[in-house]
Short mmCIF file of the C-alpha atoms (twelve columns), coordinates in Angstrom:
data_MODEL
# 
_entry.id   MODEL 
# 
loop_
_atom_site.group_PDB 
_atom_site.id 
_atom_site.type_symbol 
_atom_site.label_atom_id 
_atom_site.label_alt_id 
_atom_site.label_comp_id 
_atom_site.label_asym_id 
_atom_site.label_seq_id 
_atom_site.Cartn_x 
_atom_site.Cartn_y 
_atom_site.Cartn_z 
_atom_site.pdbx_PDB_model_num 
ATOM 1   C CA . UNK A 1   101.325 95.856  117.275 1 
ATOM 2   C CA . UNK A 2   103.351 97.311  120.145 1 
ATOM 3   C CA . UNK A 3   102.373 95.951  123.452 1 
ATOM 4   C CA . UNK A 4   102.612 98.131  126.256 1 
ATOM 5   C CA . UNK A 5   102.178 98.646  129.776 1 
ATOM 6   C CA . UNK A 6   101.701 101.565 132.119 1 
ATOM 7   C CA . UNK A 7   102.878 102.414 135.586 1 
ATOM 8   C CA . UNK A 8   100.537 104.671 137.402 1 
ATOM 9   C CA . UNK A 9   97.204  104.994 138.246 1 
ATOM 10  C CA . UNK A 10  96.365  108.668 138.151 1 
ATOM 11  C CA . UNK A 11  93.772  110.809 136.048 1 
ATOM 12  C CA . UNK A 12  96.830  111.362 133.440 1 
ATOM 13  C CA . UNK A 13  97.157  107.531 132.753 1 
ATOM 14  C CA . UNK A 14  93.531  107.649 131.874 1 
ATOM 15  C CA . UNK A 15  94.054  110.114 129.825 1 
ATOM 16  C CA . UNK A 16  96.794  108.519 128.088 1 
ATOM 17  C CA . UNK A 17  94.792  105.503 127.755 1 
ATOM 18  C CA . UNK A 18  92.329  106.929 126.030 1 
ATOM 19  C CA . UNK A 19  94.483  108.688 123.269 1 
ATOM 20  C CA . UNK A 20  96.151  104.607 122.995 1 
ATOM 21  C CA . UNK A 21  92.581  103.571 122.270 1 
ATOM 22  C CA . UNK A 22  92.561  106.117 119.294 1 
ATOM 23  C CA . UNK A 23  96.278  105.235 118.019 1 
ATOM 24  C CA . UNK A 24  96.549  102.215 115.648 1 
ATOM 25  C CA . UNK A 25  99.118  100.051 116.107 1 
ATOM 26  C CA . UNK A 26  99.365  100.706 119.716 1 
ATOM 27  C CA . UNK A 27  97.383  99.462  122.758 1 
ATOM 28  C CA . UNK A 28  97.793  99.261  126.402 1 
ATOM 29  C CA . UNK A 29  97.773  94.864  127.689 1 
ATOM 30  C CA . UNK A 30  98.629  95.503  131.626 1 
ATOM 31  C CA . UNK A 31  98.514  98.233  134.403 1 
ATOM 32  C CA . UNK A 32  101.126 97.994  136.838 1 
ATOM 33  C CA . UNK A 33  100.945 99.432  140.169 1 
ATOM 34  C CA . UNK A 34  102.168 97.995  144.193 1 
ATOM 35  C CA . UNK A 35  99.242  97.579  145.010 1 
ATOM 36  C CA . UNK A 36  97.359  94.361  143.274 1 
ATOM 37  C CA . UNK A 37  94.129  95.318  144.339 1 
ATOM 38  C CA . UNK A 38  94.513  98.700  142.976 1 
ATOM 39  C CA . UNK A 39  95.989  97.708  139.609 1 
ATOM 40  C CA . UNK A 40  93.431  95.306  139.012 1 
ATOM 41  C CA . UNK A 41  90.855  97.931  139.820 1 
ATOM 42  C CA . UNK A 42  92.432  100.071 137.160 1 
ATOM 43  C CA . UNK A 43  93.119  97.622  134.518 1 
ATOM 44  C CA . UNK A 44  88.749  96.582  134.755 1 
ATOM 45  C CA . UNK A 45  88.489  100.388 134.461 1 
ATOM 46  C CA . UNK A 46  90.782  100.726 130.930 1 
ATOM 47  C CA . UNK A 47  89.179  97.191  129.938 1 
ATOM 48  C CA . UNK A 48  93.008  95.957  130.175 1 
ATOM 49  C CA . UNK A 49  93.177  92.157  130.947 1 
ATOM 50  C CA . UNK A 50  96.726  92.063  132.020 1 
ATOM 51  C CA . UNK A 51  97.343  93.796  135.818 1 
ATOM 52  C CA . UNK A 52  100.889 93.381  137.510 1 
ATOM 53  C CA . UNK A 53  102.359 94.279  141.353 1 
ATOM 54  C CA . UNK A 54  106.227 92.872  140.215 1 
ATOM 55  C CA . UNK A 55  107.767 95.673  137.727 1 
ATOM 56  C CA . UNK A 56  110.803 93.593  137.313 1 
ATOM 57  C CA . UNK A 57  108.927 90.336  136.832 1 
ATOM 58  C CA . UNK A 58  106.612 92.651  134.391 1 
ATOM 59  C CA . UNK A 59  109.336 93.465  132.208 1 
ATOM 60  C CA . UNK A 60  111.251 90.325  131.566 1 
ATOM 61  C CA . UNK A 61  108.433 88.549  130.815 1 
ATOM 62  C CA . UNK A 62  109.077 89.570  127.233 1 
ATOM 63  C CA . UNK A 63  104.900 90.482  126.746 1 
ATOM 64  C CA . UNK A 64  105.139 94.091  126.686 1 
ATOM 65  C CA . UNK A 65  107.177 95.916  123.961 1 
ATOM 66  C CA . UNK A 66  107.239 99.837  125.722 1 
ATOM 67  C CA . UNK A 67  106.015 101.181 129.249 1 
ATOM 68  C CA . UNK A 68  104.072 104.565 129.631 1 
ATOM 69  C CA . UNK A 69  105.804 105.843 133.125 1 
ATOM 70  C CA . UNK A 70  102.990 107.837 134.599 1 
ATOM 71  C CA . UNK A 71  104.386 107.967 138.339 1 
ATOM 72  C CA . UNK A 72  105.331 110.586 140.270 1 
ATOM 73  C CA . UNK A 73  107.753 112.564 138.968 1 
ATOM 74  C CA . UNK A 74  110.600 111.575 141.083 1 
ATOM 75  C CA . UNK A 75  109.951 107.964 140.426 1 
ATOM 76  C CA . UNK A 76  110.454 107.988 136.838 1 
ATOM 77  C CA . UNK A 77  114.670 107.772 136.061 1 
ATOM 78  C CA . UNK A 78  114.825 104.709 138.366 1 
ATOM 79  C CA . UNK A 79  111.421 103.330 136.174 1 
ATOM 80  C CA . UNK A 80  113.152 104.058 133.167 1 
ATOM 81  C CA . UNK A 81  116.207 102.591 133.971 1 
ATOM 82  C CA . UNK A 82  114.242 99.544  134.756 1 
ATOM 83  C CA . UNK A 83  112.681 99.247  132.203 1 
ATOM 84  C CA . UNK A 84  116.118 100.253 129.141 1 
ATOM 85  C CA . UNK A 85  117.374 97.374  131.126 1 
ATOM 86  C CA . UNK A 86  114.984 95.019  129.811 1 
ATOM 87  C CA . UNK A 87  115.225 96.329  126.317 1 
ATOM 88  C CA . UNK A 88  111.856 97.986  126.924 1 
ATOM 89  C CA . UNK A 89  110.952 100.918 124.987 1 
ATOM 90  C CA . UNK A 90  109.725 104.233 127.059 1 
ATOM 91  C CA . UNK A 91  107.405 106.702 127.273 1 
ATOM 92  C CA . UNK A 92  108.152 109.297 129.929 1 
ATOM 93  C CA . UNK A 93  104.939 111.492 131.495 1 
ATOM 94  C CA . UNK A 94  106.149 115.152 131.260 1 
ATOM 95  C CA . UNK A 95  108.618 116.058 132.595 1 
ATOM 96  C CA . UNK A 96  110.943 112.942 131.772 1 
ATOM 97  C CA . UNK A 97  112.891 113.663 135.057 1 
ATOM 98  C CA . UNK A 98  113.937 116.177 137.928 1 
ATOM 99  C CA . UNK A 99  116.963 116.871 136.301 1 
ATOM 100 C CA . UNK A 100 118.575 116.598 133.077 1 
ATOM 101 C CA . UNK A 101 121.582 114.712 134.134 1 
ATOM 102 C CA . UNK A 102 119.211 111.958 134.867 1 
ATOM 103 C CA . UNK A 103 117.747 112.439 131.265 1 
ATOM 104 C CA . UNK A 104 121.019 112.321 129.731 1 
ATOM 105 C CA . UNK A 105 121.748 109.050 131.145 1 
ATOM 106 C CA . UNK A 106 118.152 107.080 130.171 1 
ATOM 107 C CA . UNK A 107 119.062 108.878 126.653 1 
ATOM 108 C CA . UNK A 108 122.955 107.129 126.707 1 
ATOM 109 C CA . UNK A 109 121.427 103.952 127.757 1 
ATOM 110 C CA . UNK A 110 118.741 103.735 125.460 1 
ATOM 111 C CA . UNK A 111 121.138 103.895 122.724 1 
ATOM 112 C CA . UNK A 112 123.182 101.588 124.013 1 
ATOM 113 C CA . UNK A 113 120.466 98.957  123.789 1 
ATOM 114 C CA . UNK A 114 118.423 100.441 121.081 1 
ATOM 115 C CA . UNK A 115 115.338 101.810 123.129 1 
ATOM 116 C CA . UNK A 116 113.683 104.514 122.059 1 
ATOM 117 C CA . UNK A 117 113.489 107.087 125.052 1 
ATOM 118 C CA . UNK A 118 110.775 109.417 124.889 1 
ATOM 119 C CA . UNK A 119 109.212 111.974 126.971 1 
ATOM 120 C CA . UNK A 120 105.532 112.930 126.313 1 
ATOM 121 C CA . UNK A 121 105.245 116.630 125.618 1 
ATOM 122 C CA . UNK A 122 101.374 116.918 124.029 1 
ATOM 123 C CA . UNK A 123 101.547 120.622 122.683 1 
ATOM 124 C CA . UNK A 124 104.468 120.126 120.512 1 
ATOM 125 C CA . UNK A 125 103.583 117.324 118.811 1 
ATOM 126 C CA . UNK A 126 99.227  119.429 118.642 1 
ATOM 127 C CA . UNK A 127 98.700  120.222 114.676 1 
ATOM 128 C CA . UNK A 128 98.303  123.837 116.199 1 
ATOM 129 C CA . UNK A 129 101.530 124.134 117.357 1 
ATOM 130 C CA . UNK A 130 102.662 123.186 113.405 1 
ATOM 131 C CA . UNK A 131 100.295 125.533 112.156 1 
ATOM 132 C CA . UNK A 132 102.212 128.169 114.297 1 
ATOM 133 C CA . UNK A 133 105.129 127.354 112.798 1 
ATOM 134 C CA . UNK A 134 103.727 127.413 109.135 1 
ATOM 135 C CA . UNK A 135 102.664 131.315 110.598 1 
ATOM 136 C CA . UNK A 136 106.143 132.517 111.294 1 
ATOM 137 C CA . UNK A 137 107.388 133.433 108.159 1 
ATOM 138 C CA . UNK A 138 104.653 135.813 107.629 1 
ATOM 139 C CA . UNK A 139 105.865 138.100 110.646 1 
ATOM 140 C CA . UNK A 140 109.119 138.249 109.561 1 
ATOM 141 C CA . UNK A 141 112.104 138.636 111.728 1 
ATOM 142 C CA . UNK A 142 111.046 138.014 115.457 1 
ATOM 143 C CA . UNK A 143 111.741 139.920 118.358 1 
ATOM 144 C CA . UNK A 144 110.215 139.496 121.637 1 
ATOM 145 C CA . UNK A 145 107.821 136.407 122.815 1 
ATOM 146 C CA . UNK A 146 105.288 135.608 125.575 1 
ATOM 147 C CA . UNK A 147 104.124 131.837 126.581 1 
ATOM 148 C CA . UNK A 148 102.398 131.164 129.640 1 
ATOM 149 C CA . UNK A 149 100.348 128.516 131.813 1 
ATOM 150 C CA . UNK A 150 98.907  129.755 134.724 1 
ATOM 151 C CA . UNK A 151 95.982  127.544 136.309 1 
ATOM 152 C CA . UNK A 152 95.268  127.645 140.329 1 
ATOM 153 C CA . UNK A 153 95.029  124.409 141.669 1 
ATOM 154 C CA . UNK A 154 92.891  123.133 144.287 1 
ATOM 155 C CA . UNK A 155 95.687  121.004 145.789 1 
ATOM 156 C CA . UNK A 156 97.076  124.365 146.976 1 
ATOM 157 C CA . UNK A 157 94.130  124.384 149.004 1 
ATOM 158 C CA . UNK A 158 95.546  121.444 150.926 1 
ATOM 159 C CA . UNK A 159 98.948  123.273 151.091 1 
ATOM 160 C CA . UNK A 160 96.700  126.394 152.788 1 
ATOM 161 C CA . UNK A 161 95.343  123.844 155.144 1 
ATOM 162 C CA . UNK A 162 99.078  122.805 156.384 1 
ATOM 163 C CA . UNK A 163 99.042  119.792 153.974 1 
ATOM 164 C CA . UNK A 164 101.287 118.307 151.104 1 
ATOM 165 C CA . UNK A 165 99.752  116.741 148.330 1 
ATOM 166 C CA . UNK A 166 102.258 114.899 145.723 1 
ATOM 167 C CA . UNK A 167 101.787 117.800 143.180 1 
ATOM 168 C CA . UNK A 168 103.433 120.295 145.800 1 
ATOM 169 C CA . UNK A 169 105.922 118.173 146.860 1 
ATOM 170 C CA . UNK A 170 109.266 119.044 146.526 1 
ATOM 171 C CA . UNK A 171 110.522 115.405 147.372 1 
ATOM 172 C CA . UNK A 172 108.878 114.160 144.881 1 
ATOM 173 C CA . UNK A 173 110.024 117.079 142.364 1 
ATOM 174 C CA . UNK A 174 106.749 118.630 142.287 1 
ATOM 175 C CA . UNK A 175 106.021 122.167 141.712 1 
ATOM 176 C CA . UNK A 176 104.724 124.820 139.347 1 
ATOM 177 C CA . UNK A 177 107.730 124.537 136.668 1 
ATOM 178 C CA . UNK A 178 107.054 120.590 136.041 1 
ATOM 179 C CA . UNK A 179 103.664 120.564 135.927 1 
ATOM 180 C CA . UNK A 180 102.679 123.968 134.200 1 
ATOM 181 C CA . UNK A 181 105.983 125.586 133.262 1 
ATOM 182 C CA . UNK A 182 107.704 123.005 130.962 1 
ATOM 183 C CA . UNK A 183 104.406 123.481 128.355 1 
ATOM 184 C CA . UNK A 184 105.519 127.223 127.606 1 
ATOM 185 C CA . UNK A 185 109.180 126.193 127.249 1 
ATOM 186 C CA . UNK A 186 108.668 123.744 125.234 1 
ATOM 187 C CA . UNK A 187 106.874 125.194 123.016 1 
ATOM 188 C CA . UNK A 188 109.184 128.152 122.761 1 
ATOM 189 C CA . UNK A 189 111.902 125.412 122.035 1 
ATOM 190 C CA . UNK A 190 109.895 123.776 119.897 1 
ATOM 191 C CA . UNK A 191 109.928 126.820 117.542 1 
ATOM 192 C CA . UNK A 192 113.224 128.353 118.460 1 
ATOM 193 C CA . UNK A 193 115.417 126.059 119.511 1 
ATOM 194 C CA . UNK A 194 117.671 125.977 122.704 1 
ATOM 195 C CA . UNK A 195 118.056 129.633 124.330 1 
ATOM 196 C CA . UNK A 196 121.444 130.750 124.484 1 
ATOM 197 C CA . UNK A 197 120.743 132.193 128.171 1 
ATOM 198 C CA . UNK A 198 118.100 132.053 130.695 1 
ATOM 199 C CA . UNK A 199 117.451 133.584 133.672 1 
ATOM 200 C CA . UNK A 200 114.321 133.358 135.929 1 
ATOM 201 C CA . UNK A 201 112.827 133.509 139.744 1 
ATOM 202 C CA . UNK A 202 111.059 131.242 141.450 1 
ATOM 203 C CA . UNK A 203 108.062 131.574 143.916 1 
ATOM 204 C CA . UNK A 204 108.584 129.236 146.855 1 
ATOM 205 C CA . UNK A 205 105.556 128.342 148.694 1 
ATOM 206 C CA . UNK A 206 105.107 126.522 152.289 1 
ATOM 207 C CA . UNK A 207 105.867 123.011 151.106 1 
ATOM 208 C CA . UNK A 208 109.296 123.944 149.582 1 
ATOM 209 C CA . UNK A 209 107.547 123.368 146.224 1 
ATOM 210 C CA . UNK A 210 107.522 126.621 143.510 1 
ATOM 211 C CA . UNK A 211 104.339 127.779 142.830 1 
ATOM 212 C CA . UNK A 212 104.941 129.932 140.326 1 
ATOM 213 C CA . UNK A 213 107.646 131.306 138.634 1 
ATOM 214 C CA . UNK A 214 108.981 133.648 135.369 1 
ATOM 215 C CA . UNK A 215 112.101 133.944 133.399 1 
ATOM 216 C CA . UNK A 216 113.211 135.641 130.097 1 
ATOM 217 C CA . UNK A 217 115.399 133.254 127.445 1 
ATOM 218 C CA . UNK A 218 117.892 134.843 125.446 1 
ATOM 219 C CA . UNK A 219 118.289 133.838 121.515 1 
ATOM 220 C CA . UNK A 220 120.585 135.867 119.389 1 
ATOM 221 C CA . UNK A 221 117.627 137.927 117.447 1 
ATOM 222 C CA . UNK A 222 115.004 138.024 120.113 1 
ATOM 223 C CA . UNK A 223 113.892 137.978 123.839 1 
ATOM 224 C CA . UNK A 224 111.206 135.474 125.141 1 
ATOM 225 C CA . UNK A 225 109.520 135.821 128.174 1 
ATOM 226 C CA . UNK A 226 107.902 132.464 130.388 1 
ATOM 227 C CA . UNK A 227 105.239 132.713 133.249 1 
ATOM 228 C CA . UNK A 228 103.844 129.944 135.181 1 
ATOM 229 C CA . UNK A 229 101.724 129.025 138.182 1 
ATOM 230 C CA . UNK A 230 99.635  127.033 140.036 1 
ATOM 231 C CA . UNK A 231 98.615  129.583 142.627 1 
ATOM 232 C CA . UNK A 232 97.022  132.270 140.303 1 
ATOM 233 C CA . UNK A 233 95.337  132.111 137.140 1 
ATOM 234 C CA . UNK A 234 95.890  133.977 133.929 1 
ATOM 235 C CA . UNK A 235 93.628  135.170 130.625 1 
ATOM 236 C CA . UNK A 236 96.714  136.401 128.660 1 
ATOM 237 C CA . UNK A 237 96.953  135.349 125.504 1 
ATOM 238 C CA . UNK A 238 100.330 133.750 124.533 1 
ATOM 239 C CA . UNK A 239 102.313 136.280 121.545 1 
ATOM 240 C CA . UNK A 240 104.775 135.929 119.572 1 
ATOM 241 C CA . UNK A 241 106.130 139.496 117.702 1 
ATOM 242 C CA . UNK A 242 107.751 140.055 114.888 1 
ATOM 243 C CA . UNK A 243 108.782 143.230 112.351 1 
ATOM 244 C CA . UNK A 244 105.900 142.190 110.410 1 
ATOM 245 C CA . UNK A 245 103.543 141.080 112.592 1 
ATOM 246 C CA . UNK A 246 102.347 139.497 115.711 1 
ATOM 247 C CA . UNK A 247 101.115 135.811 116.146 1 
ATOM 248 C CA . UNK A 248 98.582  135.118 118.771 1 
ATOM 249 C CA . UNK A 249 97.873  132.064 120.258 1 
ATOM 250 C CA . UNK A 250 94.771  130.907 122.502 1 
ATOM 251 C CA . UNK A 251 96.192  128.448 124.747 1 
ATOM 252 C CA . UNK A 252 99.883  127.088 124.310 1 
ATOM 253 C CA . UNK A 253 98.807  123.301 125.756 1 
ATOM 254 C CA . UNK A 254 96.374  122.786 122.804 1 
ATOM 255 C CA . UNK A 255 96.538  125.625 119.991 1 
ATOM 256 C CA . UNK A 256 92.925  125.732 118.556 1 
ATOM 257 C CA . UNK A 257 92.405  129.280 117.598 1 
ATOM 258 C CA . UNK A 258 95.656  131.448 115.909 1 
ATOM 259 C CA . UNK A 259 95.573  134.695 114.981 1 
ATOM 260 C CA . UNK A 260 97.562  136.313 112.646 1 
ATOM 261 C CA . UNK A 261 98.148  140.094 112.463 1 
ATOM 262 C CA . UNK A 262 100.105 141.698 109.646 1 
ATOM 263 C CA . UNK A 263 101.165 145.032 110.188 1 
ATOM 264 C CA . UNK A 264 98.853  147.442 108.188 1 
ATOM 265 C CA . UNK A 265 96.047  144.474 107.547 1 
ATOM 266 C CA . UNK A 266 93.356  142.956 109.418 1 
ATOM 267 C CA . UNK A 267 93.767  140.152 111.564 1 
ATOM 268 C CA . UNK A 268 92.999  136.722 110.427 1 
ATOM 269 C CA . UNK A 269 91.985  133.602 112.482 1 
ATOM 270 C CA . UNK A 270 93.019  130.449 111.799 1 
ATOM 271 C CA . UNK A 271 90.722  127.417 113.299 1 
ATOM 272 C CA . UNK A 272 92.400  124.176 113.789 1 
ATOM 273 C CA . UNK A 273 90.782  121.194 113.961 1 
ATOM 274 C CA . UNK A 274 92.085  118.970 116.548 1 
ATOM 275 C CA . UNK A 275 91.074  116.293 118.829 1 
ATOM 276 C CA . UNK A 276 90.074  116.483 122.258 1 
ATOM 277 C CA . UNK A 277 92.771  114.656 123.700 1 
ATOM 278 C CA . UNK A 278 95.686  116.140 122.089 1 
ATOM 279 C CA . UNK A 279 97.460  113.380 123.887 1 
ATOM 280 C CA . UNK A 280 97.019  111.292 120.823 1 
ATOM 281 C CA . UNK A 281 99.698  113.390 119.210 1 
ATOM 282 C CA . UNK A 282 102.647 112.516 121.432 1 
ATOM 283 C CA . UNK A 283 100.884 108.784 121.091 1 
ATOM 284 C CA . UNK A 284 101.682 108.776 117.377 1 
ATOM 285 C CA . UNK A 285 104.826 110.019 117.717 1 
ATOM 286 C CA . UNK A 286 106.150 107.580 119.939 1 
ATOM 287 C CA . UNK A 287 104.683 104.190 117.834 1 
ATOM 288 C CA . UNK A 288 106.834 106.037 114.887 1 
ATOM 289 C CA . UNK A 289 109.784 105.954 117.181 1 
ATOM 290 C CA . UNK A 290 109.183 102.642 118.225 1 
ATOM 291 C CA . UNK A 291 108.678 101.387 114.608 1 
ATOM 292 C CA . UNK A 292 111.989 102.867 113.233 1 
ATOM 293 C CA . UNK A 293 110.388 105.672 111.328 1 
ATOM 294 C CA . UNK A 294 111.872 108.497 112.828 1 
ATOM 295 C CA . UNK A 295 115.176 109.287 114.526 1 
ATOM 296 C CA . UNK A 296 114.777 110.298 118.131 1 
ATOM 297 C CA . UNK A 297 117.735 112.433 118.924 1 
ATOM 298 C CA . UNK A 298 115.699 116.023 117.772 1 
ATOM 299 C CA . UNK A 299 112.758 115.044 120.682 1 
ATOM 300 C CA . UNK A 300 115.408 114.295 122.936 1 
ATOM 301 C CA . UNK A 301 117.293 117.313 122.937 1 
ATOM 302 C CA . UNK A 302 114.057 119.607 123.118 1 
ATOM 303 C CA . UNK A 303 113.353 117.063 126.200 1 
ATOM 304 C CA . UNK A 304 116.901 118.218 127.090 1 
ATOM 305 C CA . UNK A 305 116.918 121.918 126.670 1 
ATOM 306 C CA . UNK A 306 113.760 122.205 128.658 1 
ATOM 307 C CA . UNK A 307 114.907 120.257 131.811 1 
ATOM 308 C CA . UNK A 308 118.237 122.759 131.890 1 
ATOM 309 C CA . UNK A 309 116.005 125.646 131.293 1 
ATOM 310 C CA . UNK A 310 113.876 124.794 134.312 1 
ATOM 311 C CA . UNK A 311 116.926 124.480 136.270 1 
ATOM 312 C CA . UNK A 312 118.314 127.566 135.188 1 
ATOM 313 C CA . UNK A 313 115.130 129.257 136.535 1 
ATOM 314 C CA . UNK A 314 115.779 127.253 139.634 1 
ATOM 315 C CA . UNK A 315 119.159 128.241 139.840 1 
ATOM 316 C CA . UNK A 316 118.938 132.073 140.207 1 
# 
């Protein structure tokens, strides 16, 4: 059984929670958080009996085999590091970190001390993202792509109002491209593998944050195009083209309904079956990791190729 704990108390730690509750072989024994009264609050909530203020205490104690990091987003390479230290496996909220320098080095010292470093990424691991790629083949050679994630959030309400709430700050590497834009990339890198060139714009907002952004990603047969934001909101379907065909896909966070056009037939939809928290996925994966089953290198470098995307997009 791998014994794990979890740093943060947000809706998205819930979540998680709930898709350790439906994993065998996993489940969660103590919340961490600074605040004792707050952590204890949480762990009654999950109906976790272990609840801890003292992260380094937490993970010497040698009763917890992996930590979920659910914190803020710029809070998570100096959790991680924490936590390789121990010998402590991790699971990394999306996106693993602001940058992929920092990713680079949890990945080098995870190896070092044989600790599986992983960074959650539900869509990928969704059985309707594999049933994409069981698709491709029938379009033949592809040409030209189209992912996006575009949901308006009420936090940007608060940003209106003169606020800035965690999500929209740039201190804390929030924005647009880490909480929407990294599901469209990495699914696109999922299929295709790491672009050869990117080049994007952001939309900069009053908090420094982006709130939206775009970019097209070069591979040697094809184009792909990305769009993301938390300040609009989008019905477009997500495409993928080929010389055969064209492969459309209802929503690129959790695939459920495919549809397959070949050129000069009728289309066909493909149903998957999936749960409702597709976090479960990514949950799996990991305890494989964890147990030795799989190599972790190929998640890794997606992780990897999506963090220098994003700051490619950044960059222009």
């Amino acid at each position: 059984m791998i014994r794990l704990a979890t740093i943060g108390t947000s809706t998205i730690t819930e979540r998680f929670a709930d898709a350790v509750a439906q994993t065998p072989g996993i489940r969660i024994d103590t919340v961490f958080s600074r605040d004792a009264a707050r952590g204890r609050a949480f762990a009654d909530k999950l109906g976790v009996a272990g609840a801890s203020s003292d992260l380094e205490a937490l993970l010497a104690s040698g009763d917890i085999d992996a930590v979920y990091v659910g914190s803020p987003n710029g809070a998570h390479a100096a959790q991680a590091q924490m936590s390789i230290a121990a010998g402590v496996h991790v699971f990394l909220e999306k996106p693993a970190t602001p940058t992929a320098a920092e990713f680079e080095a949890l990945v080098a010292a995870g190896r070092a001390r044989d600790v599986v470093v992983f960074e959650g990424m539900r869509n990928v691991y969704d059985p309707g993202m594999r049933r994409v790629a069981e698709l491709l083949p029938e379009i033949g050679q592809v040409r030209l792509a189209s992912f996006g994630q575009s949901q308006y959030s009420a936090r940007y309400d608060l940003v209106l109002a003169g606020e800035t709430p965690n999500i929209f700050d740039p201190a804390l590497a929030g924005g647009a491209a880490f909480d929407l834009g990294v599901y469209p990339l990495s699914a696109l890198i999922h299929l295709f593998g790491a672009p050869a060139s990117v080049a994007g714009r952001m939309v900069t907002i009053a908090t420094g944050a982006d709130g939206a952004g775009a970019a097209v990603l070069g591979y040697p047969e094809h184009v792909a195009q990305v769009s993301f934001s938390k300040i609009g909101f989008s019905h477009r379907p997500n495409e993928i083209q080929g010389e055969l065909g064209t492969i459309e896909i209802d929503e690129i966070t959790m695939p459920r309904r495919i549809t397959l056009s070949v050129r000069g037939g009728a289309p066909t939809v493909h149903e998957v079956d999936g749960a409702a928290n597709n976090m479960v996925y990514e949950v799996a994966r990991f305890a494989e990791l964890v147990r030795g089953e799989a190599d972790a290198a190929p998640d890794q470098q997606r992780s990897l190729a999506v963090l220098r995307a994003v700051e490619a997009i950044r960059a222009a």
